CSV table of C-alpha atoms and ligand atoms in Angstrom, one decimal:
chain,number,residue,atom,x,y,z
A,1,UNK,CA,-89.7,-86.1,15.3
A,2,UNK,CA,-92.2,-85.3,18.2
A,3,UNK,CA,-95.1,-82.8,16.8
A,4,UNK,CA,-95.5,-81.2,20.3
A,5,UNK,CA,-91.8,-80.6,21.1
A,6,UNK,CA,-91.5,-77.0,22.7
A,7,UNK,CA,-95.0,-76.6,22.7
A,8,UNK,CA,-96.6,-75.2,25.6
A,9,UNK,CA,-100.4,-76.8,25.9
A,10,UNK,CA,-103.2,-76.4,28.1
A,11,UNK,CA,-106.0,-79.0,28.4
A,12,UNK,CA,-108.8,-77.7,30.4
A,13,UNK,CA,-110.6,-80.9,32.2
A,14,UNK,CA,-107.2,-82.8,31.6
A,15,UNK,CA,-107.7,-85.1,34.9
A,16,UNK,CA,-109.8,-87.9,33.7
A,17,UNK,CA,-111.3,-89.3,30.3
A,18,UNK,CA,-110.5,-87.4,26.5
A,19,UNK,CA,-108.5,-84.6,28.5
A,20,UNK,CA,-106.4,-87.5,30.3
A,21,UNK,CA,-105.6,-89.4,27.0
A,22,UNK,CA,-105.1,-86.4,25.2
A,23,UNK,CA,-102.9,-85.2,27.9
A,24,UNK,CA,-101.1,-88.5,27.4
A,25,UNK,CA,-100.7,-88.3,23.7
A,26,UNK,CA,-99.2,-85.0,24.0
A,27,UNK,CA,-97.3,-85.7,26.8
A,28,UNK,CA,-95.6,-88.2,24.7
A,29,UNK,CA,-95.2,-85.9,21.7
A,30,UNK,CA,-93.2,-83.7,23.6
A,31,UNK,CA,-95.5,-81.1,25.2
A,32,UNK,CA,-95.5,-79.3,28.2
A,33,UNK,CA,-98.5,-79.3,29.9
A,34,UNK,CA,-101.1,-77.7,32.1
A,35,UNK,CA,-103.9,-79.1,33.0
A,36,UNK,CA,-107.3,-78.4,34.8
A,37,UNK,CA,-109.7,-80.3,37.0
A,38,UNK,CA,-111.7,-80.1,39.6
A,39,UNK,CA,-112.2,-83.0,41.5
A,40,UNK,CA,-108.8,-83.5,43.9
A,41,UNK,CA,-108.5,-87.5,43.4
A,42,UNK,CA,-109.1,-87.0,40.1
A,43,UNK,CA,-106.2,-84.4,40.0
A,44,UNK,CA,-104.1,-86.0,42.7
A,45,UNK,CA,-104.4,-89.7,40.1
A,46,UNK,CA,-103.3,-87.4,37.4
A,47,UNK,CA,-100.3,-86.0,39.0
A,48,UNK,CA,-98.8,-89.5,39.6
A,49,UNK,CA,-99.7,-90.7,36.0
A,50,UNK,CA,-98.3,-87.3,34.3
A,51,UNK,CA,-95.4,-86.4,36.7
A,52,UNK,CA,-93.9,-83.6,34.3
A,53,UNK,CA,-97.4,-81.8,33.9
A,54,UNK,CA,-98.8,-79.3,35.5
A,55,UNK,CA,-102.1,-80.2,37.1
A,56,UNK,CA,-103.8,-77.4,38.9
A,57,UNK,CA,-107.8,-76.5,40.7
A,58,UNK,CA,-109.6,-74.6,38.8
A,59,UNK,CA,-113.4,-74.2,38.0
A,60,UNK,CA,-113.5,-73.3,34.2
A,61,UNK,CA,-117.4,-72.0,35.1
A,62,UNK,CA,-115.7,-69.4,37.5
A,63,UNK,CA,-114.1,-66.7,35.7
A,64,UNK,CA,-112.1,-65.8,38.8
A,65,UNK,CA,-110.3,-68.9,38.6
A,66,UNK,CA,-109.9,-69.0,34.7
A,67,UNK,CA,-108.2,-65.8,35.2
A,68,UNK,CA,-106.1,-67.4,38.2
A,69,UNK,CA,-105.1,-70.1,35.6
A,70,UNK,CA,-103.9,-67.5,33.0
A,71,UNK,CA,-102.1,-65.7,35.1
A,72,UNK,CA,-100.4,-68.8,36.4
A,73,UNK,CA,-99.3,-70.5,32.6
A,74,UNK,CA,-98.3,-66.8,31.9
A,75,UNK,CA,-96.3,-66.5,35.2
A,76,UNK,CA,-95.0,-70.4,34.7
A,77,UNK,CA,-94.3,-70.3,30.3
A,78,UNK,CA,-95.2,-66.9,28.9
A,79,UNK,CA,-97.3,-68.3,26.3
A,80,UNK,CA,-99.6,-70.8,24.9
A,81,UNK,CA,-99.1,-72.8,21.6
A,82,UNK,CA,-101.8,-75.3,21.9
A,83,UNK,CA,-105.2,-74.4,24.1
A,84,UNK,CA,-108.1,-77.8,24.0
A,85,UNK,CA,-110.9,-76.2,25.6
A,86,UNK,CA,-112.2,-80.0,27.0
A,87,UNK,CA,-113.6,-79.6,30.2
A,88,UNK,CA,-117.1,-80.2,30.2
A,89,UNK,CA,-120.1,-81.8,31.9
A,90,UNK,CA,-123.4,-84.0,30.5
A,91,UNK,CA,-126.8,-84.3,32.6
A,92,UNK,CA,-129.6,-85.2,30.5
A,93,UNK,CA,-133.6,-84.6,31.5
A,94,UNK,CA,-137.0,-84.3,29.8
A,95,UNK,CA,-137.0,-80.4,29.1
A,96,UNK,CA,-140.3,-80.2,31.0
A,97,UNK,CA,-138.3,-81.0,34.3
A,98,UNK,CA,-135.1,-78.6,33.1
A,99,UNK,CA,-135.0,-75.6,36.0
A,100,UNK,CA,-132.7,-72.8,36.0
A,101,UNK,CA,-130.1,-74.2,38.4
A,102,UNK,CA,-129.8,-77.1,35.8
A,103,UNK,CA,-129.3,-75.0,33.0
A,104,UNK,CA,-127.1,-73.0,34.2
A,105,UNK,CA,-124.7,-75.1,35.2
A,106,UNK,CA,-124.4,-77.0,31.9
A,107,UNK,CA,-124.2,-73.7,29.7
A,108,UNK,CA,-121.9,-72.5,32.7
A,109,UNK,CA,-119.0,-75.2,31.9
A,110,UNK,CA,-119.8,-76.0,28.6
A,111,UNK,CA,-120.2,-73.0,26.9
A,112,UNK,CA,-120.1,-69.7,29.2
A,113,UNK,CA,-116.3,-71.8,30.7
A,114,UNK,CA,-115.3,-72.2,27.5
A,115,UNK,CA,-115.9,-68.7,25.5
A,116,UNK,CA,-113.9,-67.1,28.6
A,117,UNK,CA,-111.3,-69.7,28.5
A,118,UNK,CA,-110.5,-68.7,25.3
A,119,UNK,CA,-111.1,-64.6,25.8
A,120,UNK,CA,-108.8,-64.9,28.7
A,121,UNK,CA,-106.1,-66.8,27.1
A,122,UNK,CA,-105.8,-65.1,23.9
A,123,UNK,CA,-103.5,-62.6,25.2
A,124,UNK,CA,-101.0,-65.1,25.8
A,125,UNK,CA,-101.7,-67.1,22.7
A,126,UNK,CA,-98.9,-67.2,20.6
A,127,UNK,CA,-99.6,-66.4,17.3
A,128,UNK,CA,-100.0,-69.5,15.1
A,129,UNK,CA,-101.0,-71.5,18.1
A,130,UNK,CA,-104.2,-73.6,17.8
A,131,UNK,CA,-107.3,-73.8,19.8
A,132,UNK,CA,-109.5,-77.0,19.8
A,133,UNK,CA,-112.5,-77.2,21.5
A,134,UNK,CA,-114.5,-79.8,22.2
A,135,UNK,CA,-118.3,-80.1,20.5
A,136,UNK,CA,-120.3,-83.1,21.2
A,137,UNK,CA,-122.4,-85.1,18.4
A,138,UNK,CA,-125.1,-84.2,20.1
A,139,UNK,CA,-124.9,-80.7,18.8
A,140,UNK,CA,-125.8,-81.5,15.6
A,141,UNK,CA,-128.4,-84.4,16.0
A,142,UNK,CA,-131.7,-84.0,18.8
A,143,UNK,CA,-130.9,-86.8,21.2
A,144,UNK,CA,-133.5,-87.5,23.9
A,145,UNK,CA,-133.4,-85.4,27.0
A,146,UNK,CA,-130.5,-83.3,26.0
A,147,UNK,CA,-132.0,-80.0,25.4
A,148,UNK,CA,-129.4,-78.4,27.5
A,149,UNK,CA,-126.4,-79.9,26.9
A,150,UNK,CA,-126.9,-80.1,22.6
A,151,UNK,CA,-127.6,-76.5,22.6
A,152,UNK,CA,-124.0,-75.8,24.6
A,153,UNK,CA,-122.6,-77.6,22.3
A,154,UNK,CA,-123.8,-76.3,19.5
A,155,UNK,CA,-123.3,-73.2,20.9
A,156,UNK,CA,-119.2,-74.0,21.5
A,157,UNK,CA,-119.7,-75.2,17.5
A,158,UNK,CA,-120.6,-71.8,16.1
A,159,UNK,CA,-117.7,-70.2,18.6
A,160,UNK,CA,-115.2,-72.9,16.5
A,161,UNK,CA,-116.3,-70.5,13.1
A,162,UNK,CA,-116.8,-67.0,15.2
A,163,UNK,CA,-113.3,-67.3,17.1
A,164,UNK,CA,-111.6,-68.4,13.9
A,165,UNK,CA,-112.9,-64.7,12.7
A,166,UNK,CA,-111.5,-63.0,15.7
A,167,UNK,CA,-108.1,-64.9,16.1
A,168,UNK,CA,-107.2,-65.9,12.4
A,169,UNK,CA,-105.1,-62.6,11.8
A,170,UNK,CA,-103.0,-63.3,13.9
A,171,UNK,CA,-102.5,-66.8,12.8
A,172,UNK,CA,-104.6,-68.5,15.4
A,173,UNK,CA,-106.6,-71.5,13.9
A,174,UNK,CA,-109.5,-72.3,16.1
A,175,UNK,CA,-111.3,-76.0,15.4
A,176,UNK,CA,-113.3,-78.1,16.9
A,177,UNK,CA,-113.6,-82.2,17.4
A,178,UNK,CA,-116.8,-83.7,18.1
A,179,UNK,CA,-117.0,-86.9,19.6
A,180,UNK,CA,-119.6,-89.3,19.0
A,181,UNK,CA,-120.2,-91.5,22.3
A,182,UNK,CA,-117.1,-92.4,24.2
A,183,UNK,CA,-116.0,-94.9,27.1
A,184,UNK,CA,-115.0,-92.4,29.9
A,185,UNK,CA,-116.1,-91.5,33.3
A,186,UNK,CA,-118.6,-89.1,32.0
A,187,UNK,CA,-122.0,-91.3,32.2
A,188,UNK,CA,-120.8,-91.8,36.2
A,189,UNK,CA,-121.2,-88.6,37.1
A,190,UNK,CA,-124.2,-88.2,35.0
A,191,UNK,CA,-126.4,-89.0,38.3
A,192,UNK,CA,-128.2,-91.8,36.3
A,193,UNK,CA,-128.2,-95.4,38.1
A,194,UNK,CA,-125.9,-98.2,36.8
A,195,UNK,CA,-128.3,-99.9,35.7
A,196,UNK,CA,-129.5,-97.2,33.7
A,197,UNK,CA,-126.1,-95.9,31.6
A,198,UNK,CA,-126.0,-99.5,30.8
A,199,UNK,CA,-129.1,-99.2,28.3
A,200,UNK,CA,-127.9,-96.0,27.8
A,201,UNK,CA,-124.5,-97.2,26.4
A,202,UNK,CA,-125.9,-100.3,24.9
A,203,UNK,CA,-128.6,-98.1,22.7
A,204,UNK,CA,-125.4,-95.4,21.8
A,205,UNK,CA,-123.4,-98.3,20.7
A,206,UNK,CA,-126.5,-99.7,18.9
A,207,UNK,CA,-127.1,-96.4,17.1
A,208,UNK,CA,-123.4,-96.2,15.9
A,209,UNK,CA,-122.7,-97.5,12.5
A,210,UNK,CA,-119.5,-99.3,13.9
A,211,UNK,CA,-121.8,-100.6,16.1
A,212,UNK,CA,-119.0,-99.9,19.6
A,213,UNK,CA,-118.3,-97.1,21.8
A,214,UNK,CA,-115.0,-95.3,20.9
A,215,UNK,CA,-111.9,-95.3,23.1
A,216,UNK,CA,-110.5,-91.6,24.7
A,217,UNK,CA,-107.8,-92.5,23.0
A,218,UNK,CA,-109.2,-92.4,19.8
A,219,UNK,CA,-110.4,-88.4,20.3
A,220,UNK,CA,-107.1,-87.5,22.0
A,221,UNK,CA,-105.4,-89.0,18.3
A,222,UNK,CA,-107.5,-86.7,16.1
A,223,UNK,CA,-107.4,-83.9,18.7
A,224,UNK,CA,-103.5,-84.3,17.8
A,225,UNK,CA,-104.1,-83.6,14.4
A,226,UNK,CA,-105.9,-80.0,14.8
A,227,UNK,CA,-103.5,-79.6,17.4
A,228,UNK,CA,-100.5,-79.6,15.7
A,229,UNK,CA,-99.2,-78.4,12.4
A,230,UNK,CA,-100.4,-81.5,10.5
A,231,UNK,CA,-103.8,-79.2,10.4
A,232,UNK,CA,-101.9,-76.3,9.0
A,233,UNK,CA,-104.7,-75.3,6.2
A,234,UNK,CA,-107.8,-76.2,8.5
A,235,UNK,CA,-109.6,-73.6,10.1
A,236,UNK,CA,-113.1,-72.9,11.8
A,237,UNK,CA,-113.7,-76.8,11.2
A,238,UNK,CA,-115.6,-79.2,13.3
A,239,UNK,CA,-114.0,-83.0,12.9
A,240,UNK,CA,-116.6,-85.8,13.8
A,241,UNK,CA,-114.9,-88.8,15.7
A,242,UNK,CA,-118.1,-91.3,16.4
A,243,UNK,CA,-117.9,-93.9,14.3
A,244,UNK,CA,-119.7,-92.5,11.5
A,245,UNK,CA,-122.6,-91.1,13.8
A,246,UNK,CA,-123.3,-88.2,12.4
A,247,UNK,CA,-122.4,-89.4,8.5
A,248,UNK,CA,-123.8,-92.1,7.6
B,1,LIG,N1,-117.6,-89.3,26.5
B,1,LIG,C1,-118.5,-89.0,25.6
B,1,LIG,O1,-119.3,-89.8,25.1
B,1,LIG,C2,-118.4,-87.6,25.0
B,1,LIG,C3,-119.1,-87.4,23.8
B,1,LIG,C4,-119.1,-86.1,23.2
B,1,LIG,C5,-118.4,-85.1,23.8
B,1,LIG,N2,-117.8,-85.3,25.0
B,1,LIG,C6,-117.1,-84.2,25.6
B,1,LIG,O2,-115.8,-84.5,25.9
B,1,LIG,C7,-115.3,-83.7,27.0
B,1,LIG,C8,-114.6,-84.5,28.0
B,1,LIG,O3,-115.5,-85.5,28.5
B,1,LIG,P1,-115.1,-87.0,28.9
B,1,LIG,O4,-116.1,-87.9,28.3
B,1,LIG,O5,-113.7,-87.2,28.8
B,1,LIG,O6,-115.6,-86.9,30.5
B,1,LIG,P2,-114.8,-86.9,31.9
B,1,LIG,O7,-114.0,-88.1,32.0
B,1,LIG,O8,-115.9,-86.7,32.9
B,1,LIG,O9,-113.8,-85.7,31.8
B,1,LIG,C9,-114.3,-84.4,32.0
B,1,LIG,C10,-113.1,-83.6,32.5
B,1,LIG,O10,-113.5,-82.2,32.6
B,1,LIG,C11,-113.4,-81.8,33.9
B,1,LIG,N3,-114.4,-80.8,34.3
B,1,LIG,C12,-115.7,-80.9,34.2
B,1,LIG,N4,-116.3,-79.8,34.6
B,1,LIG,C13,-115.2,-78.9,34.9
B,1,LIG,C14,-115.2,-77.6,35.3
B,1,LIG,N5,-116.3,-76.9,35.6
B,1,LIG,N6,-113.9,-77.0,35.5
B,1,LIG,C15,-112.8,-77.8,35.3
B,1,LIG,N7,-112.8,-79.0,34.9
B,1,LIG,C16,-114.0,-79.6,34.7
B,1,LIG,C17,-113.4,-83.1,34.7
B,1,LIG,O11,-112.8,-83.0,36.0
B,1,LIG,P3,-113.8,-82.9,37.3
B,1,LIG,O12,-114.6,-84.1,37.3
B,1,LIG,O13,-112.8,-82.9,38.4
B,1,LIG,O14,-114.6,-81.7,37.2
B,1,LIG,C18,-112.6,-84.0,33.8
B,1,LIG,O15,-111.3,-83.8,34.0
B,1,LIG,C19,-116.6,-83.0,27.5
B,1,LIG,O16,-116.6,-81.6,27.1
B,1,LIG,C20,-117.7,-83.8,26.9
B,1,LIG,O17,-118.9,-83.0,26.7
B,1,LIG,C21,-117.7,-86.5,25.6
């Protein structure tokens, strides 16, 4: 038995790293899928590796084009079972040098993209579906030069319990996962030199108690779990996927 089979699922940044292996995993469990991106190799590469999905444009900052992909899944499936709210951007700086323009754009995707992802979508959520969205360990601990981004994702933590509140009468669990740090194309587009995500990534690795970075793969298997059924009692939860991280 397939635990997506006739589920319809959205993955918001589905074209490269967790969103792409989640995509993947679901893909194999018998979902049918939209996803979003921006970047068009990124979305074109997607495409060819997920032929049955739906890979589409759209800037989950821009509320115009969250809107544009509502009304497309409505137009295309008429509902939503399974909504991870993924898509998401890190840039890192000394908060003395954060300026508006930087700020903006990180709260933009990672928290002002995602509330209105999910604002827009409810209406064609069906009930009982399941929202996940993804958190960052870095919303509950005070890593260096991360003002901005921790704080959006603490911010998308607190909308895990709040939008439980708002969507669990009508059967609508909304959870969060919260990766710890993860081997994906996210520290390229960071800005920083090669040079430099390699001390980066060795001192992450260093600071995790299983002492590696974990694979997309990993997330995309837990994200499974809150997606599906198999999380039928959890609700308004945040599950921590970083090798101990934030426990130990
Ligand atoms: N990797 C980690 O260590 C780690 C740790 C904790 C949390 N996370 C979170 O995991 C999520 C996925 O990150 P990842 O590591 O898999 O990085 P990734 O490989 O860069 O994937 C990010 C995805 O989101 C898309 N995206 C970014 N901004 C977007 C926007 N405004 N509109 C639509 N799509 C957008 C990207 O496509 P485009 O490039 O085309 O925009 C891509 O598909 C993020 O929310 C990130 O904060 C990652």
């Amino acid at each position: 038995m397939t635990k997506l089979a006739n589920k319809v699922a959205v993955i918001t940044g589905g074209t490269t790293g967790i969103g792409l292996a989640t995509a993947k995993l679901f893909d194999a469990e018998g979902a049918s899928l939209v996803l979003t991106g921006r970047d068009a190799a990124a979305i074109e590469s997607a495409r060819r590796e997920l032929p049955r999905a739906d890979v589409l444009a759209a800037d989950q900052s821009s509320l115009a084009d969250v809107d544009r992909l509502v009304e497309h899944v409505r137009a295309r499936h008429g509902r939503v079972d399974v909504l991870f709210v993924n898509a998401g951007i890190a840039k890192f700086r000394p908060f003395e040098a954060v300026d508006e323009r930087f700020f903006d754009e990180l709260v933009g995707v990672n928290l002002k993209g995602a509330f209105f992802t999910v604002q827009r979508f409810a209406p064609i959520l069906r009930d009982g579906a399941s929202v996940v969205l993804n958190t960052s360990v870095a919303g509950v601990r005070g890593p260096a030069n991360a003002t901005i981004y921790a704080l959006s994702k603490a911010g998308l933590r607190s909308l895990a319990r709040t939008l439980s509140t708002e969507l669990a009468p009508r059967g609508i669990r909304v959870n969060a996962i919260s990766p710890g740090p993860i081997e994906t194309p996210i520290f390229g587009k960071t800005g920083a030199d090669a040079d430099v995500i390699a001390v980066m990534k060795q001192s992450m690795s260093d600071a995790v108690p299983m002492k590696r970075l974990g694979t997309a793969d990993e997330v995309a298997r837990a994200t499974l779990f809150l997606a599906s059924t198999d999380s039928s009692f959890v609700l308004g939860s945040e599950l921590a996927v970083d090798g101990g991280l934030t426990q130990l």
